[in-house]
PDB file of C-alpha atoms in Angstrom:
ATOM      1  CA  MET C 821     119.222  99.763 129.813  1.00  0.00           C
ATOM      2  CA  VAL C 822     119.478  96.017 130.204  1.00  0.00           C
ATOM      3  CA  GLN C 823     117.880  96.249 133.748  1.00  0.00           C
ATOM      4  CA  PHE C 824     114.944  98.589 132.421  1.00  0.00           C
ATOM      5  CA  TRP C 825     114.034  96.146 129.909  1.00  0.00           C
ATOM      6  CA  ILE C 826     114.010  93.129 132.377  1.00  0.00           C
ATOM      7  CA  THR C 827     111.695  95.358 134.750  1.00  0.00           C
ATOM      8  CA  LEU C 828     109.621  96.081 132.001  1.00  0.00           C
ATOM      9  CA  GLN C 829     109.165  92.504 130.952  1.00  0.00           C
ATOM     10  CA  LYS C 830     108.468  91.452 134.632  1.00  0.00           C
ATOM     11  CA  LEU C 831     105.930  94.525 134.729  1.00  0.00           C
ATOM     12  CA  VAL C 832     104.249  93.270 131.554  1.00  0.00           C
ATOM     13  CA  GLN C 833     103.922  89.588 132.577  1.00  0.00           C
ATOM     14  CA  TYR C 834     102.668  90.250 135.979  1.00  0.00           C
ATOM     15  CA  ASN C 835     100.067  92.660 134.535  1.00  0.00           C
ATOM     16  CA  ILE C 836      98.982  89.940 131.880  1.00  0.00           C
ATOM     17  CA  LYS C 837      98.316  87.440 134.938  1.00  0.00           C
ATOM     18  CA  ILE C 838      96.065  90.055 136.482  1.00  0.00           C
ATOM     19  CA  ILE C 839      94.445  91.354 133.327  1.00  0.00           C
ATOM     20  CA  PHE C 840      93.329  87.658 132.199  1.00  0.00           C
ATOM     21  CA  GLY C 841      93.104  86.197 135.664  1.00  0.00           C
ATOM     22  CA  ASN C 842      96.057  83.731 135.027  1.00  0.00           C
ATOM     23  CA  LYS C 843      93.993  82.433 131.891  1.00  0.00           C
ATOM     24  CA  PHE C 844      95.836  84.136 129.202  1.00  0.00           C
ATOM     25  CA  LEU C 845      96.520  80.779 127.216  1.00  0.00           C
ATOM     26  CA  TYR C 846      92.950  79.865 127.595  1.00  0.00           C
ATOM     27  CA  PHE C 847      91.750  83.096 125.843  1.00  0.00           C
ATOM     28  CA  MET C 848      94.325  82.753 123.068  1.00  0.00           C
ATOM     29  CA  LEU C 849      92.926  79.296 122.376  1.00  0.00           C
ATOM     30  CA  SER C 850      89.428  80.258 122.636  1.00  0.00           C
ATOM     31  CA  ALA C 851      89.924  83.130 120.211  1.00  0.00           C
ATOM     32  CA  LEU C 852      91.704  80.705 117.778  1.00  0.00           C
ATOM     33  CA  ALA C 853      89.099  78.132 118.181  1.00  0.00           C
ATOM     34  CA  PHE C 854      86.200  80.585 117.505  1.00  0.00           C
ATOM     35  CA  TYR C 855      88.062  81.624 114.507  1.00  0.00           C
ATOM     36  CA  VAL C 856      88.503  78.243 113.244  1.00  0.00           C
ATOM     37  CA  ILE C 857      84.864  77.223 113.857  1.00  0.00           C
ATOM     38  CA  THR C 858      83.644  80.309 111.902  1.00  0.00           C
ATOM     39  CA  VAL C 859      85.955  79.492 108.934  1.00  0.00           C
ATOM     40  CA  ILE C 860      84.710  75.999 108.666  1.00  0.00           C
ATOM     41  CA  VAL C 861      80.942  77.211 108.920  1.00  0.00           C
ATOM     42  CA  LYS C 862      81.750  79.708 106.147  1.00  0.00           C
ATOM     43  CA  LEU C 863      83.665  77.158 103.982  1.00  0.00           C
ATOM     44  CA  LEU C 864      80.819  74.529 104.346  1.00  0.00           C
ATOM     45  CA  GLY C 865      78.294  77.093 103.250  1.00  0.00           C
ATOM     46  CA  ASP C 866      77.161  78.054  99.715  1.00  0.00           C
ATOM     47  CA  ASP C 867      78.093  81.741 100.077  1.00  0.00           C
ATOM     48  CA  GLU C 868      81.394  83.019  98.412  1.00  0.00           C
ATOM     49  CA  ILE C 869      84.083  84.050 101.014  1.00  0.00           C
ATOM     50  CA  THR C 870      84.928  87.599 100.365  1.00  0.00           C
ATOM     51  CA  GLN C 871      86.909  90.262 102.168  1.00  0.00           C
ATOM     52  CA  ALA C 872      83.458  91.082 103.807  1.00  0.00           C
ATOM     53  CA  THR C 873      83.256  87.722 105.229  1.00  0.00           C
ATOM     54  CA  ALA C 874      86.870  87.695 106.306  1.00  0.00           C
ATOM     55  CA  TYR C 875      86.169  90.799 108.286  1.00  0.00           C
ATOM     56  CA  SER C 876      83.102  89.123 110.034  1.00  0.00           C
ATOM     57  CA  MET C 877      85.259  86.212 110.877  1.00  0.00           C
ATOM     58  CA  LEU C 878      88.017  88.476 112.520  1.00  0.00           C
ATOM     59  CA  MET C 879      85.755  91.023 114.534  1.00  0.00           C
ATOM     60  CA  LEU C 880      84.327  88.551 116.898  1.00  0.00           C
ATOM     61  CA  PRO C 881      87.503  86.995 118.061  1.00  0.00           C
ATOM     62  CA  SER C 882      89.124  90.442 118.390  1.00  0.00           C
ATOM     63  CA  ILE C 883      86.248  91.546 120.615  1.00  0.00           C
ATOM     64  CA  LEU C 884      86.299  88.091 122.694  1.00  0.00           C
ATOM     65  CA  LEU C 885      90.186  88.914 123.521  1.00  0.00           C
ATOM     66  CA  VAL C 886      89.307  92.338 125.038  1.00  0.00           C
ATOM     67  CA  PHE C 887      85.935  91.307 126.462  1.00  0.00           C
ATOM     68  CA  TYR C 888      86.993  89.505 129.634  1.00  0.00           C
ATOM     69  CA  PRO C 889      89.810  91.621 130.680  1.00  0.00           C
ATOM     70  CA  MET C 890      88.144  94.910 130.452  1.00  0.00           C
ATOM     71  CA  CYS C 891      85.059  93.261 132.194  1.00  0.00           C
ATOM     72  CA  PHE C 892      86.773  91.550 134.895  1.00  0.00           C
ATOM     73  CA  GLY C 893      89.825  93.664 135.391  1.00  0.00           C
ATOM     74  CA  ILE C 894      88.649  95.523 138.628  1.00  0.00           C
ATOM     75  CA  GLN C 895      87.324  92.322 140.013  1.00  0.00           C
ATOM     76  CA  ASN C 896      90.625  90.394 139.364  1.00  0.00           C
ATOM     77  CA  ASP C 897      92.519  93.135 141.328  1.00  0.00           C
ATOM     78  CA  GLN C 898      90.335  92.619 144.158  1.00  0.00           C
ATOM     79  CA  ASP C 899      90.405  89.048 144.061  1.00  0.00           C
ATOM     80  CA  ALA C 900      94.259  89.328 143.910  1.00  0.00           C
ATOM     81  CA  LYS C 901      94.038  91.503 146.936  1.00  0.00           C
ATOM     82  CA  ILE C 902      96.115  94.087 145.678  1.00  0.00           C
ATOM     83  CA  VAL C 903      93.535  96.785 144.922  1.00  0.00           C
ATOM     84  CA  GLU C 904      94.264  98.490 148.463  1.00  0.00           C
ATOM     85  CA  ILE C 905      97.813  98.900 147.333  1.00  0.00           C
ATOM     86  CA  ILE C 906      97.023  99.950 143.890  1.00  0.00           C
ATOM     87  CA  PHE C 907      94.874 102.863 145.041  1.00  0.00           C
ATOM     88  CA  GLY C 908      96.882 103.623 148.254  1.00  0.00           C
ATOM     89  CA  ILE C 909      99.733 105.156 145.941  1.00  0.00           C
ATOM     90  CA  PRO C 910      98.818 108.490 144.457  1.00  0.00           C
ATOM     91  CA  ASN C 911      98.255 108.526 140.931  1.00  0.00           C
ATOM     92  CA  TYR C 912      99.298 104.886 140.705  1.00  0.00           C
ATOM     93  CA  SER C 913      95.812 103.374 139.594  1.00  0.00           C
ATOM     94  CA  TYR C 914      95.820 105.776 136.638  1.00  0.00           C
ATOM     95  CA  LYS C 915      99.148 104.543 135.314  1.00  0.00           C
ATOM     96  CA  VAL C 916      98.581 101.035 136.135  1.00  0.00           C
ATOM     97  CA  TRP C 917      95.230 100.800 134.111  1.00  0.00           C
ATOM     98  CA  LEU C 918      96.718 102.778 131.368  1.00  0.00           C
ATOM     99  CA  LEU C 919      99.419 100.283 130.968  1.00  0.00           C
ATOM    100  CA  ARG C 920      96.893  97.449 131.322  1.00  0.00           C
ATOM    101  CA  LEU C 921      94.811  98.943 128.490  1.00  0.00           C
ATOM    102  CA  ILE C 922      97.731  99.205 126.104  1.00  0.00           C
ATOM    103  CA  ILE C 923      98.886  95.687 126.890  1.00  0.00           C
ATOM    104  CA  SER C 924      95.474  94.377 126.157  1.00  0.00           C
ATOM    105  CA  TYR C 925      95.249  95.989 122.909  1.00  0.00           C
ATOM    106  CA  VAL C 926      98.847  95.300 121.953  1.00  0.00           C
ATOM    107  CA  ILE C 927      98.098  91.549 122.460  1.00  0.00           C
ATOM    108  CA  CYS C 928      94.525  91.736 120.771  1.00  0.00           C
ATOM    109  CA  PHE C 929      96.319  93.747 117.667  1.00  0.00           C
ATOM    110  CA  VAL C 930      99.134  91.070 117.565  1.00  0.00           C
ATOM    111  CA  ILE C 931      96.701  88.095 117.539  1.00  0.00           C
ATOM    112  CA  THR C 932      94.232  89.643 115.200  1.00  0.00           C
ATOM    113  CA  CYS C 933      97.101  90.506 112.736  1.00  0.00           C
ATOM    114  CA  PHE C 934      98.248  86.756 112.950  1.00  0.00           C
ATOM    115  CA  LEU C 935      94.572  85.705 111.854  1.00  0.00           C
ATOM    116  CA  ALA C 936      94.405  88.126 109.318  1.00  0.00           C
ATOM    117  CA  LEU C 937      97.635  87.078 107.812  1.00  0.00           C
ATOM    118  CA  LEU C 938      96.502  83.315 108.256  1.00  0.00           C
ATOM    119  CA  THR C 939      93.210  84.451 106.310  1.00  0.00           C
ATOM    120  CA  ASP C 940      95.188  86.020 103.589  1.00  0.00           C
ATOM    121  CA  LEU C 941      97.353  83.048 103.000  1.00  0.00           C
ATOM    122  CA  ALA C 942      94.877  80.171 103.439  1.00  0.00           C
ATOM    123  CA  ILE C 943      91.349  81.419 102.636  1.00  0.00           C
ATOM    124  CA  VAL C 944      90.908  84.562 100.685  1.00  0.00           C
ATOM    125  CA  SER C 945      93.154  87.315  99.601  1.00  0.00           C
ATOM    126  CA  VAL C 946      92.728  90.158 102.054  1.00  0.00           C
ATOM    127  CA  PRO C 947      94.909  93.374 103.044  1.00  0.00           C
ATOM    128  CA  PRO C 948      96.224  91.885 106.277  1.00  0.00           C
ATOM    129  CA  MET C 949      96.883  95.111 108.082  1.00  0.00           C
ATOM    130  CA  GLY C 950      93.940  97.047 106.777  1.00  0.00           C
ATOM    131  CA  LEU C 951      91.761  94.368 107.911  1.00  0.00           C
ATOM    132  CA  THR C 952      93.383  94.082 111.385  1.00  0.00           C
ATOM    133  CA  LEU C 953      93.036  97.864 111.947  1.00  0.00           C
ATOM    134  CA  GLN C 954      89.234  97.752 110.793  1.00  0.00           C
ATOM    135  CA  ALA C 955      88.554  94.892 113.189  1.00  0.00           C
ATOM    136  CA  MET C 956      90.143  96.684 116.118  1.00  0.00           C
ATOM    137  CA  VAL C 957      87.932  99.607 115.826  1.00  0.00           C
ATOM    138  CA  PRO C 958      84.648  97.756 117.296  1.00  0.00           C
ATOM    139  CA  ALA C 959      87.083  95.885 119.596  1.00  0.00           C
ATOM    140  CA  LEU C 960      88.441  99.270 120.902  1.00  0.00           C
ATOM    141  CA  PHE C 961      84.984 100.708 121.176  1.00  0.00           C
ATOM    142  CA  ILE C 962      83.350  97.394 123.015  1.00  0.00           C
ATOM    143  CA  GLY C 963      86.499  96.922 125.196  1.00  0.00           C
ATOM    144  CA  THR C 964      86.889 100.577 126.477  1.00  0.00           C
ATOM    145  CA  LEU C 965      82.971 100.570 127.027  1.00  0.00           C
ATOM    146  CA  SER C 966      83.466  97.486 129.249  1.00  0.00           C
ATOM    147  CA  PHE C 967      86.399  98.940 131.089  1.00  0.00           C
ATOM    148  CA  MET C 968      84.289 102.252 131.969  1.00  0.00           C
ATOM    149  CA  LEU C 969      81.282 100.205 133.152  1.00  0.00           C
ATOM    150  CA  SER C 970      83.417  97.972 135.147  1.00  0.00           C
ATOM    151  CA  THR C 971      84.767 100.897 137.044  1.00  0.00           C
ATOM    152  CA  MET C 972      81.182 101.751 137.743  1.00  0.00           C
ATOM    153  CA  ILE C 973      79.661  98.354 138.412  1.00  0.00           C
ATOM    154  CA  LYS C 974      82.744  96.895 140.060  1.00  0.00           C
ATOM    155  CA  ASN C 975      81.639  93.451 139.231  1.00  0.00           C
ATOM    156  CA  GLY C 976      82.731  91.399 136.308  1.00  0.00           C
ATOM    157  CA  ASN C 977      79.751  89.373 135.932  1.00  0.00           C
ATOM    158  CA  GLY C 978      77.505  92.382 136.196  1.00  0.00           C
ATOM    159  CA  THR C 979      79.343  94.240 133.579  1.00  0.00           C
ATOM    160  CA  SER C 980      79.563  91.336 131.088  1.00  0.00           C
ATOM    161  CA  VAL C 981      75.670  91.073 131.510  1.00  0.00           C
ATOM    162  CA  VAL C 982      75.290  94.972 130.769  1.00  0.00           C
ATOM    163  CA  ILE C 983      77.782  94.587 127.680  1.00  0.00           C
ATOM    164  CA  ILE C 984      75.832  91.445 126.117  1.00  0.00           C
ATOM    165  CA  ILE C 985      72.469  93.341 126.548  1.00  0.00           C
ATOM    166  CA  ILE C 986      73.985  96.419 124.890  1.00  0.00           C
ATOM    167  CA  GLY C 987      75.289  94.055 122.124  1.00  0.00           C
ATOM    168  CA  LEU C 988      72.135  92.384 121.561  1.00  0.00           C
ATOM    169  CA  LEU C 989      70.257  95.912 121.517  1.00  0.00           C
ATOM    170  CA  PHE C 990      72.621  96.951 118.463  1.00  0.00           C
ATOM    171  CA  SER C 991      71.953  93.663 116.805  1.00  0.00           C
ATOM    172  CA  MET C 992      68.214  94.140 117.099  1.00  0.00           C
ATOM    173  CA  MET C 993      68.801  97.765 115.912  1.00  0.00           C
ATOM    174  CA  GLN C 994      70.631  96.309 112.783  1.00  0.00           C
ATOM    175  CA  GLY C 995      67.631  96.767 110.553  1.00  0.00           C
ATOM    176  CA  ALA C 996      66.766 100.259 111.746  1.00  0.00           C
ATOM    177  CA  ILE C 997      70.167 101.845 111.660  1.00  0.00           C
ATOM    178  CA  GLY C 998      71.206  99.838 108.700  1.00  0.00           C
ATOM    179  CA  ASP C 999      74.337 101.082 106.837  1.00  0.00           C
ATOM    180  CA  SER C1000      74.552 104.320 108.952  1.00  0.00           C
ATOM    181  CA  GLN C1001      77.402 105.782 110.833  1.00  0.00           C
ATOM    182  CA  TRP C1002      75.844 104.734 114.282  1.00  0.00           C
ATOM    183  CA  ASN C1003      76.166 101.002 113.414  1.00  0.00           C
ATOM    184  CA  ILE C1004      79.067  99.823 115.282  1.00  0.00           C
ATOM    185  CA  PHE C1005      78.778  96.338 113.693  1.00  0.00           C
ATOM    186  CA  LEU C1006      79.083  98.153 110.075  1.00  0.00           C
ATOM    187  CA  ASN C1007      81.025  95.950 107.785  1.00  0.00           C
ATOM    188  CA  PRO C1008      83.536  98.270 105.917  1.00  0.00           C
ATOM    189  CA  TYR C1009      84.047  95.548 103.014  1.00  0.00           C
ATOM    190  CA  ASP C1010      80.393  94.931 102.422  1.00  0.00           C
ATOM    191  CA  VAL C1011      79.600  97.568 100.070  1.00  0.00           C
ATOM    192  CA  PRO C1012      75.619  97.609  99.298  1.00  0.00           C
ATOM    193  CA  ILE C1013      74.846  97.183  95.494  1.00  0.00           C
ATOM    194  CA  ASP C1014      72.250 100.042  95.629  1.00  0.00           C
ATOM    195  CA  LYS C1015      74.635 102.479  97.174  1.00  0.00           C
ATOM    196  CA  ASN C1016      77.305 104.913  95.958  1.00  0.00           C
ATOM    197  CA  PRO C1017      80.568 103.357  97.008  1.00  0.00           C
ATOM    198  CA  GLN C1018      81.918 106.801  97.879  1.00  0.00           C
ATOM    199  CA  ILE C1019      78.796 107.654 100.043  1.00  0.00           C
ATOM    200  CA  PHE C1020      79.484 104.249 101.602  1.00  0.00           C
ATOM    201  CA  PHE C1021      83.081 104.662 102.373  1.00  0.00           C
ATOM    202  CA  ASN C1022      82.334 108.189 103.847  1.00  0.00           C
ATOM    203  CA  THR C1023      79.765 106.613 106.156  1.00  0.00           C
ATOM    204  CA  VAL C1024      82.426 103.943 107.287  1.00  0.00           C
ATOM    205  CA  PHE C1025      84.720 106.989 108.019  1.00  0.00           C
ATOM    206  CA  HIS C1026      82.409 108.775 110.202  1.00  0.00           C
ATOM    207  CA  CYS C1027      81.283 105.268 111.747  1.00  0.00           C
ATOM    208  CA  ARG C1028      84.971 104.720 112.709  1.00  0.00           C
ATOM    209  CA  MET C1029      85.550 108.316 113.871  1.00  0.00           C
ATOM    210  CA  ASN C1030      82.305 107.982 116.265  1.00  0.00           C
ATOM    211  CA  MET C1031      83.839 104.888 117.748  1.00  0.00           C
ATOM    212  CA  LEU C1032      87.126 106.183 118.389  1.00  0.00           C
ATOM    213  CA  ILE C1033      86.070 109.559 119.874  1.00  0.00           C
ATOM    214  CA  ALA C1034      83.717 107.416 122.125  1.00  0.00           C
ATOM    215  CA  SER C1035      86.627 104.926 122.942  1.00  0.00           C
ATOM    216  CA  VAL C1036      88.731 107.872 124.056  1.00  0.00           C
ATOM    217  CA  LEU C1037      85.797 109.387 126.148  1.00  0.00           C
ATOM    218  CA  PHE C1038      85.403 105.872 127.743  1.00  0.00           C
ATOM    219  CA  ILE C1039      88.980 105.593 128.684  1.00  0.00           C
ATOM    220  CA  ILE C1040      89.034 109.110 130.371  1.00  0.00           C
ATOM    221  CA  PHE C1041      85.981 108.417 132.182  1.00  0.00           C
ATOM    222  CA  GLY C1042      87.034 104.867 133.298  1.00  0.00           C
ATOM    223  CA  LEU C1043      90.599 106.199 134.399  1.00  0.00           C
ATOM    224  CA  ASN C1044      88.944 108.941 136.311  1.00  0.00           C
ATOM    225  CA  ASN C1045      86.942 106.567 138.035  1.00  0.00           C
ATOM    226  CA  THR C1046      89.883 104.338 138.966  1.00  0.00           C
ATOM    227  CA  ARG C1047      91.454 107.276 140.649  1.00  0.00           C
ATOM    228  CA  ASN C1048      88.725 107.932 143.143  1.00  0.00           C
ATOM    229  CA  ARG C1049      89.597 105.363 145.926  1.00  0.00           C
ATOM    230  CA  GLU C1050      86.352 105.536 147.772  1.00  0.00           C
ATOM    231  CA  LYS C1051      84.731 103.734 144.920  1.00  0.00           C
ATOM    232  CA  PHE C1052      86.643 100.609 145.133  1.00  0.00           C
ATOM    233  CA  ILE C1053      87.782 100.478 148.815  1.00  0.00           C
TER     234      ILE C1053
END
């Protein structure tokens, strides 16, 4: 049993190096720095800091934590010159990438939860676990979409450009889609004054379900792509 946990620890550490391209510490610091800058901007502003504000402060750092590893994962494998080994073992690529997805989102969840607790203690009263789970949904959606596209484009820079364009398109469509279930940036804590709260919460629920279902499909499609050796070698 002890040997199993030692092996698992080494496996996780190795995959973290591949996922983040040996830049894990930089991504933790960048997410924290982004959070601090956002907090300072909000504190210096005239608007009251609410739970809705706290959600917007947490959502972007959580997305940032999964953006790079999901966009550049395949490319990092190629740069590390282990892609031939991974795809040369039957069904190994499927297991490796499933493990890496789990590792990436566990790390993202832990850091986001820490920032939510920090927000609750130092800035505004929020439900840390609820806020973390809400912020993780768009992070899961964008991260899995990035992963799927990276298995198709097979280039980190190309994937990141496509994801940025998609993000900009959704941002420009904010006025059109508004508080609808198709708005991936819908703030679940920002209840419109002119809307029935129950209707809004139902919209949030359907929005979250849409993103979760889409995320599962992105994972399945991406993992299926990783099993096709000819696409990568």
